[in-house]
Structures are given as structure tokens and as C-alpha cells.
DNA sequence: TGTCCACTGGAAGGGAGGGCTT
DNA sequence: AAGCCCTCCCTTCCAGTGGACA
């Protein structure tokens, strides 16, 4: 019997994280420090639901990492405590970042209210009208209040307009027994302005704004979580204040602060270090930034990758401004070499805008006078990430072609 | 002062691909 | 099998535009 490769002595790692779960951003803590006002506010508004009365619709606004989602889910949990059998009200949560089309949202809602397999709505195939009517039927059967949370609600608007909101907010006029109430959650301060007037007033009956956490509050939040997640003496004193300071600088985002703490702990653990130090935090900060961008790039559709590759090529070959037209001509050549179909100019212009929104590039519209008006495109990623893009196996054929040398336009 | 460039930004529509219904 | 429906990706069309240049 030989030695197993899983020899215990090989694992010199010291366990620093007692309860990893608590540091995840999906974790709903029992207490949400510094959000008491917001919680009270919302509870006041939706309390009538416990006696089957329809609460006002609410729009929750606040920057990312200000605890909106956590608060909403916390309230959902508490609501269930107050009404365990869901006799008077049910809480439905939909994340519109994941499902961002009308059918998907209605499908998602229906899944949470229909428990009988046979009556389920299929995930595609039906007309919206039929889905809508079926949902109403099911709502009405239950005779209670449904509180529907639409998290990241602005995502729907971007792609689909506001028809779906009209659907939802006018449902009460058709419902006989039940009532529904919408809680919209958004980090887009201009969301309201983008809605048509008839929907604006319905959706925003009540507004609750979540201000960013200040450094002291952030520190407090981190400290409470850290106490639960780590054993005693595992963390240097300066770590929490440091994480808080960094995150406060980057706009008071508690999620980022928590990530920072978790990744720092991970790094320390993996290193076999016996405690978490500020050095780990610095390390973690760099890694988070890098990982986030790389993840985005990895998951880019092929055509977008080719566009990005074209932009990089342009920057390597040109001293002057890189504009949409430049990108397009290189894009076409790359497509030819790789044997991919070439999309039209308009589509590429749109893909460039998307890369801009993802933060991978900066593309701003600029007029070059007689030379027209178009986008001036800058890269917004560092050398390491550029290399990462170039090494994508998708672009392997380019190596043989000495791309650029033969390009007429460059 | 007007012209004109190289697009932008918005809208509308096609068609492939998912799947339901009859 | 034929007919619907919804979504996604893409094309086509077009009016609009900031500013260098004549």
C-alpha cells in the first residue's frame, strides 16, 4: 500500500476562515447595520400586505453595494416569518440582470407561484398574452397580496422598453381576489426619466433612496462580518480599516469591501500564512481587478473578441487616433484570416459601444471636422490583459500571417 | 457662412432557433 | 406537419451632426 498523494502533511495550510458562507455577497445577515432607516421605511410601506391590503409600489434607488438587494431579501425573509404559511402575502424575487426579457420575467414569476407541475408555463412557446392571462388566473386563485421584487429593473428597460411594466402595474385592475405590488430596485438614478409618464407615476408611488456607506459605517459592517467568519486572532488589526478605506474611496461599495476581505483571507490561507495582513489586502485588490476584467473578456462573444483584437492591432500600428473606420477595416481582415463571416459596419459600431460600456475601452464621439464625426477609441486595459487577449486560441491563425505588415490601410 | 465628411443613433424588419398548438 | 409565438443577432435605411476648411 503506497502513500496517497493526499498526504495530510502536504497540507500545511492553516484554516483561517471559520465560516466562508458569511463572506459571500449572497449571504443575508440577521442584521443589516446602518440601513435601519431604509428598512423601517420599506416595512412601513408594505406592512398592509399582512392584512391583505395592497401596499404602494416602491422604487428603491442607490448605487451598487449600498445594500439594496440585501435589504430587500432580508425583508422578504422577515415577511415570511410574520406569515409563515403565506396566507396573506407572498414575496417574489426576480433578478432582471439574469432574465431581462418580458417572457422570461413572467415565466420566472409564474414559477414561483405555481406549484402544480401540470399548470406550469413553458419557458418558451406561448404568446405573451396567454402567459399574462394564465398568471392572472393563478394570482387570483390564491387570494392574497404578492410582492414582486424586480432587482436591477433598469436592465429590462434597456432592451425591451417599458411595456412589461404596464402589464404588471395594471394587473390590479383585472385581478378580483388578489393584489400585486411591485418593488423595483435600481442603481440608475435616471431610471425614472426613462419611463413613459403613465408608468412613471405607477411604479414610483413611493421612493426609497439608499445613500452610500461612509468609511466608518463600512468598517463597522466589515467588523461584524469578520467576527462571524473568522476565528479569533486571525486578522491583523489594520486589515478591516484598510479594506474599508479602499472601498470607501471607490464609492462606498460594501460588496467590494466584503470581496476584498474574503479574497485577502483566501490568499493568506493558500499561502499557509498564519494571519491576514494588509499585504494580503493589497494583493487581493490587484487580483480582483484583474480577475474581473479577464472574466468579462473570456465570456465575450467571438465577434466582440475580434473587434477587440482589431482595436488592439490598431493601437499597435497607429500613432494617431483610432476611429471606428480603422477598427472596421482591420476587423474585416482578421475575419478573413480566421474564416469568420464579417458583420456590417453598423453592427461593429454597436459592438464597439458595448465594449465601451463594459469598460474595456473608452470610445467617445468626436468630430474631426472635414474628416467627419466618429468615435475615438482608446484601450482601457493594461499590457497583461492585452497579452491575454492576443493569446486567445481563437487568434492562433494570425501568428502565421504577420498581421499588420500586409495590411493596406495601415 | 456654408459645405461636407464619417460616421452616430434610432427605428424597423428579416430570419434563425427555441418551442407550443392543432 | 403546418402555423404560431418570442427572443436574439443582424441588416437596412435614414435623418442628424460638430467642426475644419474654403
PDB file of N, CA and C in Angstrom, chain A residues 256-318:
ATOM      1  N   UNK A 256     -17.873  45.296  -2.594  1.00  0.00           N
ATOM      2  CA  UNK A 256     -16.448  45.265  -2.928  1.00  0.00           C
ATOM      3  C   UNK A 256     -15.611  45.083  -1.671  1.00  0.00           C
ATOM      4  N   UNK A 257     -16.004  45.766  -0.609  1.00  0.00           N
ATOM      5  CA  UNK A 257     -15.255  45.672   0.639  1.00  0.00           C
ATOM      6  C   UNK A 257     -15.244  44.240   1.150  1.00  0.00           C
ATOM      7  N   UNK A 258     -16.402  43.619   1.040  1.00  0.00           N
ATOM      8  CA  UNK A 258     -16.535  42.239   1.500  1.00  0.00           C
ATOM      9  C   UNK A 258     -15.708  41.282   0.627  1.00  0.00           C
ATOM     10  N   UNK A 259     -15.776  41.512  -0.662  1.00  0.00           N
ATOM     11  CA  UNK A 259     -14.966  40.711  -1.589  1.00  0.00           C
ATOM     12  C   UNK A 259     -13.498  40.820  -1.231  1.00  0.00           C
ATOM     13  N   UNK A 260     -13.113  42.045  -0.973  1.00  0.00           N
ATOM     14  CA  UNK A 260     -11.712  42.319  -0.663  1.00  0.00           C
ATOM     15  C   UNK A 260     -11.276  41.515   0.558  1.00  0.00           C
ATOM     16  N   UNK A 261     -12.126  41.523   1.546  1.00  0.00           N
ATOM     17  CA  UNK A 261     -11.807  40.803   2.776  1.00  0.00           C
ATOM     18  C   UNK A 261     -11.737  39.300   2.518  1.00  0.00           C
ATOM     19  N   UNK A 262     -12.686  38.804   1.759  1.00  0.00           N
ATOM     20  CA  UNK A 262     -12.738  37.367   1.504  1.00  0.00           C
ATOM     21  C   UNK A 262     -11.533  36.898   0.708  1.00  0.00           C
ATOM     22  N   UNK A 263     -11.228  37.649  -0.357  1.00  0.00           N
ATOM     23  CA  UNK A 263     -10.097  37.256  -1.205  1.00  0.00           C
ATOM     24  C   UNK A 263      -8.784  37.371  -0.422  1.00  0.00           C
ATOM     25  N   UNK A 264      -8.679  38.389   0.413  1.00  0.00           N
ATOM     26  CA  UNK A 264      -7.475  38.536   1.239  1.00  0.00           C
ATOM     27  C   UNK A 264      -7.291  37.296   2.102  1.00  0.00           C
ATOM     28  N   UNK A 265      -8.374  36.862   2.706  1.00  0.00           N
ATOM     29  CA  UNK A 265      -8.321  35.684   3.563  1.00  0.00           C
ATOM     30  C   UNK A 265      -7.941  34.441   2.761  1.00  0.00           C
ATOM     31  N   UNK A 266      -8.533  34.336   1.587  1.00  0.00           N
ATOM     32  CA  UNK A 266      -8.219  33.215   0.694  1.00  0.00           C
ATOM     33  C   UNK A 266      -6.728  33.157   0.398  1.00  0.00           C
ATOM     34  N   UNK A 267      -6.195  34.317   0.051  1.00  0.00           N
ATOM     35  CA  UNK A 267      -4.789  34.383  -0.324  1.00  0.00           C
ATOM     36  C   UNK A 267      -3.900  33.996   0.855  1.00  0.00           C
ATOM     37  N   UNK A 268      -4.265  34.520   2.009  1.00  0.00           N
ATOM     38  CA  UNK A 268      -3.478  34.199   3.200  1.00  0.00           C
ATOM     39  C   UNK A 268      -3.523  32.699   3.489  1.00  0.00           C
ATOM     40  N   UNK A 269      -4.716  32.148   3.370  1.00  0.00           N
ATOM     41  CA  UNK A 269      -4.874  30.714   3.614  1.00  0.00           C
ATOM     42  C   UNK A 269      -4.038  29.889   2.658  1.00  0.00           C
ATOM     43  N   UNK A 270      -4.143  30.228   1.410  1.00  0.00           N
ATOM     44  CA  UNK A 270      -3.453  29.459   0.390  1.00  0.00           C
ATOM     45  C   UNK A 270      -1.936  29.549   0.555  1.00  0.00           C
ATOM     46  N   UNK A 271      -1.499  30.689   1.052  1.00  0.00           N
ATOM     47  CA  UNK A 271      -0.071  30.876   1.282  1.00  0.00           C
ATOM     48  C   UNK A 271       0.434  30.094   2.487  1.00  0.00           C
ATOM     49  N   UNK A 272      -0.510  29.623   3.285  1.00  0.00           N
ATOM     50  CA  UNK A 272      -0.120  28.968   4.515  1.00  0.00           C
ATOM     51  C   UNK A 272       0.290  29.957   5.586  1.00  0.00           C
ATOM     52  N   UNK A 273      -0.088  31.228   5.420  1.00  0.00           N
ATOM     53  CA  UNK A 273       0.248  32.228   6.430  1.00  0.00           C
ATOM     54  C   UNK A 273      -0.676  32.075   7.632  1.00  0.00           C
ATOM     55  N   UNK A 274      -0.203  32.518   8.770  1.00  0.00           N
ATOM     56  CA  UNK A 274      -0.987  32.270   9.980  1.00  0.00           C
ATOM     57  C   UNK A 274      -1.942  33.406  10.300  1.00  0.00           C
ATOM     58  N   UNK A 275      -1.813  34.528   9.609  1.00  0.00           N
ATOM     59  CA  UNK A 275      -2.790  35.589   9.822  1.00  0.00           C
ATOM     60  C   UNK A 275      -2.958  36.424   8.551  1.00  0.00           C
ATOM     61  N   UNK A 276      -4.042  37.192   8.536  1.00  0.00           N
ATOM     62  CA  UNK A 276      -4.321  38.040   7.384  1.00  0.00           C
ATOM     63  C   UNK A 276      -3.733  39.424   7.642  1.00  0.00           C
ATOM     64  N   UNK A 277      -2.962  39.927   6.694  1.00  0.00           N
ATOM     65  CA  UNK A 277      -2.312  41.221   6.876  1.00  0.00           C
ATOM     66  C   UNK A 277      -2.696  42.193   5.765  1.00  0.00           C
ATOM     67  N   UNK A 278      -2.287  43.425   5.939  1.00  0.00           N
ATOM     68  CA  UNK A 278      -2.577  44.433   4.917  1.00  0.00           C
ATOM     69  C   UNK A 278      -1.930  44.085   3.585  1.00  0.00           C
ATOM     70  N   UNK A 279      -0.820  43.406   3.658  1.00  0.00           N
ATOM     71  CA  UNK A 279      -0.144  42.989   2.425  1.00  0.00           C
ATOM     72  C   UNK A 279      -1.062  42.079   1.605  1.00  0.00           C
ATOM     73  N   UNK A 280      -1.771  41.220   2.292  1.00  0.00           N
ATOM     74  CA  UNK A 280      -2.715  40.348   1.587  1.00  0.00           C
ATOM     75  C   UNK A 280      -3.814  41.162   0.914  1.00  0.00           C
ATOM     76  N   UNK A 281      -4.211  42.235   1.589  1.00  0.00           N
ATOM     77  CA  UNK A 281      -5.286  43.068   1.042  1.00  0.00           C
ATOM     78  C   UNK A 281      -4.829  43.736  -0.255  1.00  0.00           C
ATOM     79  N   UNK A 282      -3.603  44.233  -0.232  1.00  0.00           N
ATOM     80  CA  UNK A 282      -3.070  44.869  -1.439  1.00  0.00           C
ATOM     81  C   UNK A 282      -3.049  43.873  -2.585  1.00  0.00           C
ATOM     82  N   UNK A 283      -2.593  42.689  -2.267  1.00  0.00           N
ATOM     83  CA  UNK A 283      -2.555  41.609  -3.242  1.00  0.00           C
ATOM     84  C   UNK A 283      -3.947  41.316  -3.779  1.00  0.00           C
ATOM     85  N   UNK A 284      -4.881  41.215  -2.863  1.00  0.00           N
ATOM     86  CA  UNK A 284      -6.255  40.872  -3.218  1.00  0.00           C
ATOM     87  C   UNK A 284      -6.858  41.936  -4.127  1.00  0.00           C
ATOM     88  N   UNK A 285      -6.583  43.164  -3.803  1.00  0.00           N
ATOM     89  CA  UNK A 285      -7.143  44.261  -4.584  1.00  0.00           C
ATOM     90  C   UNK A 285      -6.726  44.165  -6.049  1.00  0.00           C
ATOM     91  N   UNK A 286      -5.448  43.922  -6.252  1.00  0.00           N
ATOM     92  CA  UNK A 286      -4.966  43.794  -7.623  1.00  0.00           C
ATOM     93  C   UNK A 286      -5.590  42.598  -8.320  1.00  0.00           C
ATOM     94  N   UNK A 287      -5.698  41.512  -7.568  1.00  0.00           N
ATOM     95  CA  UNK A 287      -6.207  40.309  -8.200  1.00  0.00           C
ATOM     96  C   UNK A 287      -7.667  40.438  -8.574  1.00  0.00           C
ATOM     97  N   UNK A 288      -8.433  41.101  -7.726  1.00  0.00           N
ATOM     98  CA  UNK A 288      -9.858  41.273  -8.014  1.00  0.00           C
ATOM     99  C   UNK A 288     -10.055  42.048  -9.307  1.00  0.00           C
ATOM    100  N   UNK A 289      -9.313  43.135  -9.421  1.00  0.00           N
ATOM    101  CA  UNK A 289      -9.442  43.953 -10.631  1.00  0.00           C
ATOM    102  C   UNK A 289      -9.117  43.148 -11.873  1.00  0.00           C
ATOM    103  N   UNK A 290      -8.004  42.445 -11.796  1.00  0.00           N
ATOM    104  CA  UNK A 290      -7.546  41.663 -12.941  1.00  0.00           C
ATOM    105  C   UNK A 290      -8.547  40.571 -13.286  1.00  0.00           C
ATOM    106  N   UNK A 291      -8.972  39.827 -12.265  1.00  0.00           N
ATOM    107  CA  UNK A 291      -9.896  38.724 -12.480  1.00  0.00           C
ATOM    108  C   UNK A 291     -11.195  39.184 -13.115  1.00  0.00           C
ATOM    109  N   UNK A 292     -11.689  40.334 -12.646  1.00  0.00           N
ATOM    110  CA  UNK A 292     -12.972  40.819 -13.141  1.00  0.00           C
ATOM    111  C   UNK A 292     -12.893  41.091 -14.641  1.00  0.00           C
ATOM    112  N   UNK A 293     -11.826  41.784 -15.050  1.00  0.00           N
ATOM    113  CA  UNK A 293     -11.690  42.119 -16.471  1.00  0.00           C
ATOM    114  C   UNK A 293     -11.486  40.866 -17.303  1.00  0.00           C
ATOM    115  N   UNK A 294     -10.629  39.981 -16.811  1.00  0.00           N
ATOM    116  CA  UNK A 294     -10.361  38.759 -17.566  1.00  0.00           C
ATOM    117  C   UNK A 294     -11.618  37.932 -17.731  1.00  0.00           C
ATOM    118  N   UNK A 295     -12.422  37.899 -16.698  1.00  0.00           N
ATOM    119  CA  UNK A 295     -13.668  37.154 -16.761  1.00  0.00           C
ATOM    120  C   UNK A 295     -14.581  37.724 -17.842  1.00  0.00           C
ATOM    121  N   UNK A 296     -14.669  39.043 -17.868  1.00  0.00           N
ATOM    122  CA  UNK A 296     -15.506  39.691 -18.877  1.00  0.00           C
ATOM    123  C   UNK A 296     -15.009  39.346 -20.275  1.00  0.00           C
ATOM    124  N   UNK A 297     -13.706  39.432 -20.468  1.00  0.00           N
ATOM    125  CA  UNK A 297     -13.141  39.191 -21.795  1.00  0.00           C
ATOM    126  C   UNK A 297     -13.318  37.735 -22.221  1.00  0.00           C
ATOM    127  N   UNK A 298     -13.117  36.842 -21.280  1.00  0.00           N
ATOM    128  CA  UNK A 298     -13.282  35.414 -21.578  1.00  0.00           C
ATOM    129  C   UNK A 298     -14.663  35.111 -22.116  1.00  0.00           C
ATOM    130  N   UNK A 299     -15.659  35.761 -21.550  1.00  0.00           N
ATOM    131  CA  UNK A 299     -17.035  35.429 -21.892  1.00  0.00           C
ATOM    132  C   UNK A 299     -17.579  36.277 -23.043  1.00  0.00           C
ATOM    133  N   UNK A 300     -16.735  37.071 -23.639  1.00  0.00           N
ATOM    134  CA  UNK A 300     -17.149  37.872 -24.786  1.00  0.00           C
ATOM    135  C   UNK A 300     -17.503  36.956 -25.966  1.00  0.00           C
ATOM    136  N   UNK A 301     -18.545  37.310 -26.729  1.00  0.00           N
ATOM    137  CA  UNK A 301     -18.849  36.555 -27.945  1.00  0.00           C
ATOM    138  C   UNK A 301     -17.697  36.693 -28.947  1.00  0.00           C
ATOM    139  N   UNK A 302     -17.586  35.713 -29.823  1.00  0.00           N
ATOM    140  CA  UNK A 302     -16.465  35.691 -30.760  1.00  0.00           C
ATOM    141  C   UNK A 302     -16.313  36.997 -31.531  1.00  0.00           C
ATOM    142  N   UNK A 303     -17.426  37.491 -32.078  1.00  0.00           N
ATOM    143  CA  UNK A 303     -17.345  38.702 -32.884  1.00  0.00           C
ATOM    144  C   UNK A 303     -16.808  39.887 -32.076  1.00  0.00           C
ATOM    145  N   UNK A 304     -17.209  39.975 -30.831  1.00  0.00           N
ATOM    146  CA  UNK A 304     -16.719  41.061 -29.982  1.00  0.00           C
ATOM    147  C   UNK A 304     -15.228  40.900 -29.717  1.00  0.00           C
ATOM    148  N   UNK A 305     -14.798  39.665 -29.553  1.00  0.00           N
ATOM    149  CA  UNK A 305     -13.375  39.418 -29.351  1.00  0.00           C
ATOM    150  C   UNK A 305     -12.574  39.883 -30.560  1.00  0.00           C
ATOM    151  N   UNK A 306     -13.102  39.600 -31.734  1.00  0.00           N
ATOM    152  CA  UNK A 306     -12.390  40.008 -32.945  1.00  0.00           C
ATOM    153  C   UNK A 306     -12.330  41.533 -33.023  1.00  0.00           C
ATOM    154  N   UNK A 307     -13.414  42.174 -32.661  1.00  0.00           N
ATOM    155  CA  UNK A 307     -13.410  43.638 -32.650  1.00  0.00           C
ATOM    156  C   UNK A 307     -12.354  44.151 -31.679  1.00  0.00           C
ATOM    157  N   UNK A 308     -12.311  43.562 -30.510  1.00  0.00           N
ATOM    158  CA  UNK A 308     -11.317  43.976 -29.508  1.00  0.00           C
ATOM    159  C   UNK A 308      -9.910  43.750 -30.033  1.00  0.00           C
ATOM    160  N   UNK A 309      -9.721  42.619 -30.679  1.00  0.00           N
ATOM    161  CA  UNK A 309      -8.398  42.311 -31.247  1.00  0.00           C
ATOM    162  C   UNK A 309      -8.032  43.357 -32.307  1.00  0.00           C
ATOM    163  N   UNK A 310      -9.005  43.791 -33.078  1.00  0.00           N
ATOM    164  CA  UNK A 310      -8.761  44.808 -34.105  1.00  0.00           C
ATOM    165  C   UNK A 310      -8.352  46.121 -33.468  1.00  0.00           C
ATOM    166  N   UNK A 311      -8.997  46.453 -32.379  1.00  0.00           N
ATOM    167  CA  UNK A 311      -8.665  47.708 -31.692  1.00  0.00           C
ATOM    168  C   UNK A 311      -7.224  47.641 -31.181  1.00  0.00           C
ATOM    169  N   UNK A 312      -6.872  46.507 -30.609  1.00  0.00           N
ATOM    170  CA  UNK A 312      -5.504  46.343 -30.105  1.00  0.00           C
ATOM    171  C   UNK A 312      -4.512  46.486 -31.250  1.00  0.00           C
ATOM    172  N   UNK A 313      -4.813  45.807 -32.350  1.00  0.00           N
ATOM    173  CA  UNK A 313      -3.919  45.869 -33.524  1.00  0.00           C
ATOM    174  C   UNK A 313      -3.736  47.312 -33.981  1.00  0.00           C
ATOM    175  N   UNK A 314      -4.842  48.029 -34.046  1.00  0.00           N
ATOM    176  CA  UNK A 314      -4.778  49.427 -34.464  1.00  0.00           C
ATOM    177  C   UNK A 314      -3.869  50.250 -33.565  1.00  0.00           C
ATOM    178  N   UNK A 315      -3.987  50.003 -32.279  1.00  0.00           N
ATOM    179  CA  UNK A 315      -3.175  50.783 -31.346  1.00  0.00           C
ATOM    180  C   UNK A 315      -1.704  50.430 -31.460  1.00  0.00           C
ATOM    181  N   UNK A 316      -1.444  49.208 -31.852  1.00  0.00           N
ATOM    182  CA  UNK A 316      -0.040  48.811 -32.028  1.00  0.00           C
ATOM    183  C   UNK A 316       0.582  49.451 -33.263  1.00  0.00           C
ATOM    184  N   UNK A 317      -0.259  49.682 -34.269  1.00  0.00           N
ATOM    185  CA  UNK A 317       0.281  50.125 -35.549  1.00  0.00           C
ATOM    186  C   UNK A 317       0.153  51.627 -35.774  1.00  0.00           C
ATOM    187  N   UNK A 318      -0.739  52.250 -35.049  1.00  0.00           N
ATOM    188  CA  UNK A 318      -1.017  53.662 -35.338  1.00  0.00           C
ATOM    189  C   UNK A 318      -0.590  54.587 -34.204  1.00  0.00           C
TER     190      UNK A 318
END
